[in-house]
Amino acid sequence: MNKQPKYRQVADALRRDINNAVYGPGSRLPSESELGEHFGASRNTIRSGLALLVSEGLISSSQGLGYEVRKHEVFELNASRFENLTFPQNGDAYNTDVTAAGRRPSQTFRVEVAPATEYVAERIRVARESTTVLRFCHRFVDDVPWSTQATYYPDWLVKEAPRLAEPGDIEEGTTRYLAGIGVEQVGYRDEIETRMPTPEEARLLDISAGPVLLWTRTGYSDTKPIRCTITTLRGDLNRLAYEIGNLSALEEELLP
Amino acid sequence: MNKQPKYRQVADALRRDINNAVYGPGSRLPSESELGEHFGASRNTIRSGLALLVSEGLISSSQGLGYEVRKHEVFELNASRFENLTFPQNGDAYNTDVTAAGRRPSQTFRVEVAPATEYVAERIRVARESTTVLRFCHRFVDDVPWSTQATYYPDWLVKEAPRLAEPGDIEEGTTRYLAGIGVEQVGYRDEIETRMPTPEEARLLDISAGPVLLWTRTGYSDTKPIRCTITTLRGDLNRLAYEIGNLSALEEELLP
DNA sequence: TAGTGGTCTAGACCACCTC
DNA sequence: AGGTGGTCTAGACCACTAC
């Protein structure tokens, strides 16, 4: 027989109850002491079991309140909608998508000059530590921190497109502004990863547990890379989607 | 002054040392008792700090051995390489990509009849719990569990394409087999999410800590969905890539 | 004020690895 | 055998929330 440690038995029992909706989304779990009595375990052992479920993203805890079953709400970002002149939009797809979902987007924004990290440098093909312009966005949906987005532009491009270095939004969108001065983004390469947040990311995105989704887009003109955008998304709140090829079958679904 | 709890101070100090390569990748950390003496904390407090770093994916622990700084090795899957007749490949891109990276792929494979989960049913547009054929793949790279892949085919398609329900591989690849009988996949919709693994996933993929990357591809003919493939990837080992548009600038990079 | 979770301790015993 | 991490206990005190 495969004997599990007691804290795992506690976690398994509670997980089963949560999946079977004995404890529904948003409802509160019994207190640590009550669970301790129920399972015949010390408070610390119960806490180990609960910590497992917290790390799995099933429950969350707040001091003075107790443990609560988390409700899941996912926002989908369409990453394949082409960022070009055929889709008029401000900045990028974010405002469009969030508003379309009936939610209220907001953001803080800043521009700075920053040395290229190794990660960025190899993608926009500049020397490590060389100067870049960083346009940084901290995004919220209904005032909940949702994602951060950092776009790096190489120095040579900023010389051609000085408005990139100016603080404040570019009304018509950076992609369109660049196209207007003859630098057109004709393709991009996306990379998607996941990992646990750094303490800094956890602070910015108000993450108490669970992973982040990292989405890097390197945009190319017909001759060279022109930007690198790194988006850090709360994993529990976001999903990325790509639609590729002929999807006429999908559109029909939405007809009356 | 913002006083951090002692176990966080421990974690922060060790994290800094790891990032500054005081403890390099693959090297061992001092034992819990040594750290306890160093930081003037009880063993349990030290363990809380170390647990934080484990959950962040920075270190791993093994009973009897100690804590080790993890080395990162990421395998990139190109998800946008079109799955059609222009790219000859077995099954899908997996074998091609892994072999190209100089690694040894292996897999176990099974076919079964399974009722559609709600998630699958809404994607291939069949009734919940209706019959589907599930082709399941457990994949390894150099014998390390890497990902699982489950593809669901709707019942109506299996009637037209009976080999889908036969156990064993389809030599020329399922996409090509289907094209051969007139069911061509002309487009697909990908969805990408992340979360912590379920206990079952942790077992199959041998995950001690860290998230999984979930990649769902729904394939369409010109009139309806024909399959739904759910790939579960170890987050620490995998990255997804999409290349879209004109990337002639990227190809040049690889010339002499 | 009472109840909740958050931190911390001191000590015990077990399971696993290396020598 | 000796050292490592893994589990578990009993108890203390603190911080936060509710009433």
JSON list of N, CA, C and O in Angstrom, two decimals, chain B residues 80-117:
[
{"chain": "B", "resi": 80, "resn": "SER", "atom": "N", "xyz": [3.70, 27.34, -35.53]},
{"chain": "B", "resi": 80, "resn": "SER", "atom": "CA", "xyz": [3.07, 27.92, -36.71]},
{"chain": "B", "resi": 80, "resn": "SER", "atom": "C", "xyz": [3.49, 27.23, -38.00]},
{"chain": "B", "resi": 80, "resn": "SER", "atom": "O", "xyz": [2.96, 27.51, -39.05]},
{"chain": "B", "resi": 81, "resn": "ARG", "atom": "N", "xyz": [4.48, 26.35, -37.90]},
{"chain": "B", "resi": 81, "resn": "ARG", "atom": "CA", "xyz": [4.86, 25.60, -39.09]},
{"chain": "B", "resi": 81, "resn": "ARG", "atom": "C", "xyz": [3.61, 24.86, -39.55]},
{"chain": "B", "resi": 81, "resn": "ARG", "atom": "O", "xyz": [3.04, 24.06, -38.81]},
{"chain": "B", "resi": 82, "resn": "PHE", "atom": "N", "xyz": [3.18, 25.14, -40.77]},
{"chain": "B", "resi": 82, "resn": "PHE", "atom": "CA", "xyz": [1.89, 24.63, -41.22]},
{"chain": "B", "resi": 82, "resn": "PHE", "atom": "C", "xyz": [1.88, 23.11, -41.26]},
{"chain": "B", "resi": 82, "resn": "PHE", "atom": "O", "xyz": [2.76, 22.47, -41.79]},
{"chain": "B", "resi": 83, "resn": "GLU", "atom": "N", "xyz": [0.85, 22.55, -40.66]},
{"chain": "B", "resi": 83, "resn": "GLU", "atom": "CA", "xyz": [0.68, 21.10, -40.67]},
{"chain": "B", "resi": 83, "resn": "GLU", "atom": "C", "xyz": [-0.02, 20.71, -41.96]},
{"chain": "B", "resi": 83, "resn": "GLU", "atom": "O", "xyz": [-1.21, 20.44, -41.97]},
{"chain": "B", "resi": 84, "resn": "ASN", "atom": "N", "xyz": [0.71, 20.69, -43.04]},
{"chain": "B", "resi": 84, "resn": "ASN", "atom": "CA", "xyz": [0.03, 20.26, -44.27]},
{"chain": "B", "resi": 84, "resn": "ASN", "atom": "C", "xyz": [1.01, 19.51, -45.16]},
{"chain": "B", "resi": 84, "resn": "ASN", "atom": "O", "xyz": [2.08, 19.10, -44.72]},
{"chain": "B", "resi": 85, "resn": "LEU", "atom": "N", "xyz": [0.64, 19.34, -46.40]},
{"chain": "B", "resi": 85, "resn": "LEU", "atom": "CA", "xyz": [1.41, 18.46, -47.25]},
{"chain": "B", "resi": 85, "resn": "LEU", "atom": "C", "xyz": [2.74, 19.06, -47.68]},
{"chain": "B", "resi": 85, "resn": "LEU", "atom": "O", "xyz": [3.61, 18.33, -48.15]},
{"chain": "B", "resi": 86, "resn": "THR", "atom": "N", "xyz": [2.92, 20.36, -47.50]},
{"chain": "B", "resi": 86, "resn": "THR", "atom": "CA", "xyz": [4.18, 20.94, -47.92]},
{"chain": "B", "resi": 86, "resn": "THR", "atom": "C", "xyz": [5.34, 20.53, -47.01]},
{"chain": "B", "resi": 86, "resn": "THR", "atom": "O", "xyz": [6.48, 20.51, -47.43]},
{"chain": "B", "resi": 87, "resn": "PHE", "atom": "N", "xyz": [5.02, 20.20, -45.75]},
{"chain": "B", "resi": 87, "resn": "PHE", "atom": "CA", "xyz": [6.07, 19.74, -44.85]},
{"chain": "B", "resi": 87, "resn": "PHE", "atom": "C", "xyz": [5.91, 18.25, -44.58]},
{"chain": "B", "resi": 87, "resn": "PHE", "atom": "O", "xyz": [5.03, 17.87, -43.80]},
{"chain": "B", "resi": 88, "resn": "PRO", "atom": "N", "xyz": [6.70, 17.43, -45.20]},
{"chain": "B", "resi": 88, "resn": "PRO", "atom": "CA", "xyz": [6.58, 16.00, -44.92]},
{"chain": "B", "resi": 88, "resn": "PRO", "atom": "C", "xyz": [7.08, 15.71, -43.51]},
{"chain": "B", "resi": 88, "resn": "PRO", "atom": "O", "xyz": [8.16, 16.12, -43.13]},
{"chain": "B", "resi": 89, "resn": "GLN", "atom": "N", "xyz": [6.24, 15.07, -42.72]},
{"chain": "B", "resi": 89, "resn": "GLN", "atom": "CA", "xyz": [6.67, 14.74, -41.36]},
{"chain": "B", "resi": 89, "resn": "GLN", "atom": "C", "xyz": [5.80, 13.61, -40.81]},
{"chain": "B", "resi": 89, "resn": "GLN", "atom": "O", "xyz": [4.68, 13.41, -41.24]},
{"chain": "B", "resi": 90, "resn": "ASN", "atom": "N", "xyz": [6.36, 12.89, -39.87]},
{"chain": "B", "resi": 90, "resn": "ASN", "atom": "CA", "xyz": [5.60, 11.81, -39.23]},
{"chain": "B", "resi": 90, "resn": "ASN", "atom": "C", "xyz": [4.72, 12.36, -38.14]},
{"chain": "B", "resi": 90, "resn": "ASN", "atom": "O", "xyz": [5.20, 12.97, -37.20]},
{"chain": "B", "resi": 91, "resn": "GLY", "atom": "N", "xyz": [3.44, 12.08, -38.22]},
{"chain": "B", "resi": 91, "resn": "GLY", "atom": "CA", "xyz": [2.52, 12.50, -37.17]},
{"chain": "B", "resi": 91, "resn": "GLY", "atom": "C", "xyz": [2.42, 14.01, -37.10]},
{"chain": "B", "resi": 91, "resn": "GLY", "atom": "O", "xyz": [1.50, 14.60, -37.59]},
{"chain": "B", "resi": 92, "resn": "ASP", "atom": "N", "xyz": [3.39, 14.65, -36.50]},
{"chain": "B", "resi": 92, "resn": "ASP", "atom": "CA", "xyz": [3.39, 16.11, -36.46]},
{"chain": "B", "resi": 92, "resn": "ASP", "atom": "C", "xyz": [4.81, 16.61, -36.27]},
{"chain": "B", "resi": 92, "resn": "ASP", "atom": "O", "xyz": [5.78, 15.89, -36.52]},
{"chain": "B", "resi": 93, "resn": "ALA", "atom": "N", "xyz": [4.94, 17.83, -35.84]},
{"chain": "B", "resi": 93, "resn": "ALA", "atom": "CA", "xyz": [6.25, 18.48, -35.83]},
{"chain": "B", "resi": 93, "resn": "ALA", "atom": "C", "xyz": [7.20, 17.95, -34.75]},
{"chain": "B", "resi": 93, "resn": "ALA", "atom": "O", "xyz": [8.39, 18.22, -34.80]},
{"chain": "B", "resi": 94, "resn": "TYR", "atom": "N", "xyz": [6.68, 17.17, -33.82]},
{"chain": "B", "resi": 94, "resn": "TYR", "atom": "CA", "xyz": [7.46, 16.80, -32.65]},
{"chain": "B", "resi": 94, "resn": "TYR", "atom": "C", "xyz": [8.77, 16.09, -32.98]},
{"chain": "B", "resi": 94, "resn": "TYR", "atom": "O", "xyz": [9.86, 16.54, -32.63]},
{"chain": "B", "resi": 95, "resn": "ASN", "atom": "N", "xyz": [8.65, 14.96, -33.71]},
{"chain": "B", "resi": 95, "resn": "ASN", "atom": "CA", "xyz": [9.85, 14.19, -34.03]},
{"chain": "B", "resi": 95, "resn": "ASN", "atom": "C", "xyz": [10.86, 15.02, -34.81]},
{"chain": "B", "resi": 95, "resn": "ASN", "atom": "O", "xyz": [12.06, 15.01, -34.52]},
{"chain": "B", "resi": 96, "resn": "THR", "atom": "N", "xyz": [10.34, 15.75, -35.78]},
{"chain": "B", "resi": 96, "resn": "THR", "atom": "CA", "xyz": [11.19, 16.60, -36.60]},
{"chain": "B", "resi": 96, "resn": "THR", "atom": "C", "xyz": [11.97, 17.58, -35.75]},
{"chain": "B", "resi": 96, "resn": "THR", "atom": "O", "xyz": [13.20, 17.67, -35.83]},
{"chain": "B", "resi": 97, "resn": "ASP", "atom": "N", "xyz": [11.25, 18.31, -34.90]},
{"chain": "B", "resi": 97, "resn": "ASP", "atom": "CA", "xyz": [11.87, 19.36, -34.10]},
{"chain": "B", "resi": 97, "resn": "ASP", "atom": "C", "xyz": [12.89, 18.80, -33.12]},
{"chain": "B", "resi": 97, "resn": "ASP", "atom": "O", "xyz": [13.99, 19.35, -32.96]},
{"chain": "B", "resi": 98, "resn": "VAL", "atom": "N", "xyz": [12.54, 17.72, -32.46]},
{"chain": "B", "resi": 98, "resn": "VAL", "atom": "CA", "xyz": [13.43, 17.17, -31.43]},
{"chain": "B", "resi": 98, "resn": "VAL", "atom": "C", "xyz": [14.70, 16.63, -32.07]},
{"chain": "B", "resi": 98, "resn": "VAL", "atom": "O", "xyz": [15.81, 16.88, -31.60]},
{"chain": "B", "resi": 99, "resn": "THR", "atom": "N", "xyz": [14.53, 15.89, -33.16]},
{"chain": "B", "resi": 99, "resn": "THR", "atom": "CA", "xyz": [15.70, 15.33, -33.82]},
{"chain": "B", "resi": 99, "resn": "THR", "atom": "C", "xyz": [16.60, 16.43, -34.36]},
{"chain": "B", "resi": 99, "resn": "THR", "atom": "O", "xyz": [17.82, 16.36, -34.26]},
{"chain": "B", "resi": 100, "resn": "ALA", "atom": "N", "xyz": [15.97, 17.48, -34.89]},
{"chain": "B", "resi": 100, "resn": "ALA", "atom": "CA", "xyz": [16.74, 18.60, -35.43]},
{"chain": "B", "resi": 100, "resn": "ALA", "atom": "C", "xyz": [17.58, 19.25, -34.34]},
{"chain": "B", "resi": 100, "resn": "ALA", "atom": "O", "xyz": [18.64, 19.81, -34.61]},
{"chain": "B", "resi": 101, "resn": "ALA", "atom": "N", "xyz": [17.12, 19.18, -33.09]},
{"chain": "B", "resi": 101, "resn": "ALA", "atom": "CA", "xyz": [17.86, 19.78, -31.99]},
{"chain": "B", "resi": 101, "resn": "ALA", "atom": "C", "xyz": [18.93, 18.82, -31.46]},
{"chain": "B", "resi": 101, "resn": "ALA", "atom": "O", "xyz": [19.58, 19.10, -30.45]},
{"chain": "B", "resi": 102, "resn": "GLY", "atom": "N", "xyz": [19.11, 17.69, -32.13]},
{"chain": "B", "resi": 102, "resn": "GLY", "atom": "CA", "xyz": [20.14, 16.74, -31.71]},
{"chain": "B", "resi": 102, "resn": "GLY", "atom": "C", "xyz": [19.76, 15.95, -30.48]},
{"chain": "B", "resi": 102, "resn": "GLY", "atom": "O", "xyz": [20.61, 15.42, -29.78]},
{"chain": "B", "resi": 103, "resn": "ARG", "atom": "N", "xyz": [18.47, 15.87, -30.17]},
{"chain": "B", "resi": 103, "resn": "ARG", "atom": "CA", "xyz": [18.01, 15.11, -29.02]},
{"chain": "B", "resi": 103, "resn": "ARG", "atom": "C", "xyz": [17.27, 13.87, -29.49]},
{"chain": "B", "resi": 103, "resn": "ARG", "atom": "O", "xyz": [16.87, 13.76, -30.64]},
{"chain": "B", "resi": 104, "resn": "ARG", "atom": "N", "xyz": [17.06, 12.93, -28.55]},
{"chain": "B", "resi": 104, "resn": "ARG", "atom": "CA", "xyz": [16.44, 11.68, -28.92]},
{"chain": "B", "resi": 104, "resn": "ARG", "atom": "C", "xyz": [14.98, 11.64, -28.45]},
{"chain": "B", "resi": 104, "resn": "ARG", "atom": "O", "xyz": [14.71, 11.57, -27.27]},
{"chain": "B", "resi": 105, "resn": "PRO", "atom": "N", "xyz": [14.04, 11.68, -29.37]},
{"chain": "B", "resi": 105, "resn": "PRO", "atom": "CA", "xyz": [12.63, 11.62, -29.00]},
{"chain": "B", "resi": 105, "resn": "PRO", "atom": "C", "xyz": [12.17, 10.19, -28.80]},
{"chain": "B", "resi": 105, "resn": "PRO", "atom": "O", "xyz": [12.70, 9.26, -29.42]},
{"chain": "B", "resi": 106, "resn": "SER", "atom": "N", "xyz": [11.22, 9.98, -27.90]},
{"chain": "B", "resi": 106, "resn": "SER", "atom": "CA", "xyz": [10.57, 8.68, -27.78]},
{"chain": "B", "resi": 106, "resn": "SER", "atom": "C", "xyz": [9.15, 8.94, -27.28]},
{"chain": "B", "resi": 106, "resn": "SER", "atom": "O", "xyz": [8.85, 10.01, -26.77]},
{"chain": "B", "resi": 107, "resn": "GLN", "atom": "N", "xyz": [8.28, 7.97, -27.45]},
{"chain": "B", "resi": 107, "resn": "GLN", "atom": "CA", "xyz": [6.91, 8.19, -27.02]},
{"chain": "B", "resi": 107, "resn": "GLN", "atom": "C", "xyz": [6.18, 6.88, -26.81]},
{"chain": "B", "resi": 107, "resn": "GLN", "atom": "O", "xyz": [6.54, 5.85, -27.36]},
{"chain": "B", "resi": 108, "resn": "THR", "atom": "N", "xyz": [5.17, 6.94, -25.95]},
{"chain": "B", "resi": 108, "resn": "THR", "atom": "CA", "xyz": [4.23, 5.82, -25.86]},
{"chain": "B", "resi": 108, "resn": "THR", "atom": "C", "xyz": [2.92, 6.34, -26.42]},
{"chain": "B", "resi": 108, "resn": "THR", "atom": "O", "xyz": [2.65, 7.54, -26.39]},
{"chain": "B", "resi": 109, "resn": "PHE", "atom": "N", "xyz": [2.13, 5.41, -26.90]},
{"chain": "B", "resi": 109, "resn": "PHE", "atom": "CA", "xyz": [0.99, 5.82, -27.69]},
{"chain": "B", "resi": 109, "resn": "PHE", "atom": "C", "xyz": [-0.17, 4.89, -27.41]},
{"chain": "B", "resi": 109, "resn": "PHE", "atom": "O", "xyz": [0.01, 3.69, -27.23]},
{"chain": "B", "resi": 110, "resn": "ARG", "atom": "N", "xyz": [-1.39, 5.43, -27.33]},
{"chain": "B", "resi": 110, "resn": "ARG", "atom": "CA", "xyz": [-2.55, 4.56, -27.24]},
{"chain": "B", "resi": 110, "resn": "ARG", "atom": "C", "xyz": [-3.78, 5.24, -27.85]},
{"chain": "B", "resi": 110, "resn": "ARG", "atom": "O", "xyz": [-3.83, 6.47, -28.00]},
{"chain": "B", "resi": 111, "resn": "VAL", "atom": "N", "xyz": [-4.71, 4.39, -28.24]},
{"chain": "B", "resi": 111, "resn": "VAL", "atom": "CA", "xyz": [-5.94, 4.89, -28.83]},
{"chain": "B", "resi": 111, "resn": "VAL", "atom": "C", "xyz": [-7.10, 4.35, -28.01]},
{"chain": "B", "resi": 111, "resn": "VAL", "atom": "O", "xyz": [-7.09, 3.19, -27.61]},
{"chain": "B", "resi": 112, "resn": "GLU", "atom": "N", "xyz": [-8.07, 5.19, -27.72]},
{"chain": "B", "resi": 112, "resn": "GLU", "atom": "CA", "xyz": [-9.24, 4.70, -27.00]},
{"chain": "B", "resi": 112, "resn": "GLU", "atom": "C", "xyz": [-10.48, 5.48, -27.41]},
{"chain": "B", "resi": 112, "resn": "GLU", "atom": "O", "xyz": [-10.39, 6.53, -28.05]},
{"chain": "B", "resi": 113, "resn": "VAL", "atom": "N", "xyz": [-11.63, 4.92, -27.08]},
{"chain": "B", "resi": 113, "resn": "VAL", "atom": "CA", "xyz": [-12.88, 5.62, -27.30]},
{"chain": "B", "resi": 113, "resn": "VAL", "atom": "C", "xyz": [-13.26, 6.29, -25.99]},
{"chain": "B", "resi": 113, "resn": "VAL", "atom": "O", "xyz": [-13.25, 5.64, -24.94]},
{"chain": "B", "resi": 114, "resn": "ALA", "atom": "N", "xyz": [-13.52, 7.58, -26.03]},
{"chain": "B", "resi": 114, "resn": "ALA", "atom": "CA", "xyz": [-13.79, 8.32, -24.79]},
{"chain": "B", "resi": 114, "resn": "ALA", "atom": "C", "xyz": [-14.93, 9.30, -25.00]},
{"chain": "B", "resi": 114, "resn": "ALA", "atom": "O", "xyz": [-15.08, 9.85, -26.09]},
{"chain": "B", "resi": 115, "resn": "PRO", "atom": "N", "xyz": [-15.72, 9.52, -23.95]},
{"chain": "B", "resi": 115, "resn": "PRO", "atom": "CA", "xyz": [-16.77, 10.54, -24.06]},
{"chain": "B", "resi": 115, "resn": "PRO", "atom": "C", "xyz": [-16.13, 11.92, -24.06]},
{"chain": "B", "resi": 115, "resn": "PRO", "atom": "O", "xyz": [-15.13, 12.14, -23.38]},
{"chain": "B", "resi": 116, "resn": "ALA", "atom": "N", "xyz": [-16.71, 12.84, -24.82]},
{"chain": "B", "resi": 116, "resn": "ALA", "atom": "CA", "xyz": [-16.15, 14.18, -24.93]},
{"chain": "B", "resi": 116, "resn": "ALA", "atom": "C", "xyz": [-16.34, 14.95, -23.63]},
{"chain": "B", "resi": 116, "resn": "ALA", "atom": "O", "xyz": [-17.45, 15.00, -23.09]},
{"chain": "B", "resi": 117, "resn": "THR", "atom": "N", "xyz": [-15.27, 15.54, -23.12]},
{"chain": "B", "resi": 117, "resn": "THR", "atom": "CA", "xyz": [-15.42, 16.45, -21.98]},
{"chain": "B", "resi": 117, "resn": "THR", "atom": "C", "xyz": [-16.09, 17.72, -22.49]},
{"chain": "B", "resi": 117, "resn": "THR", "atom": "O", "xyz": [-16.17, 17.95, -23.69]}
]
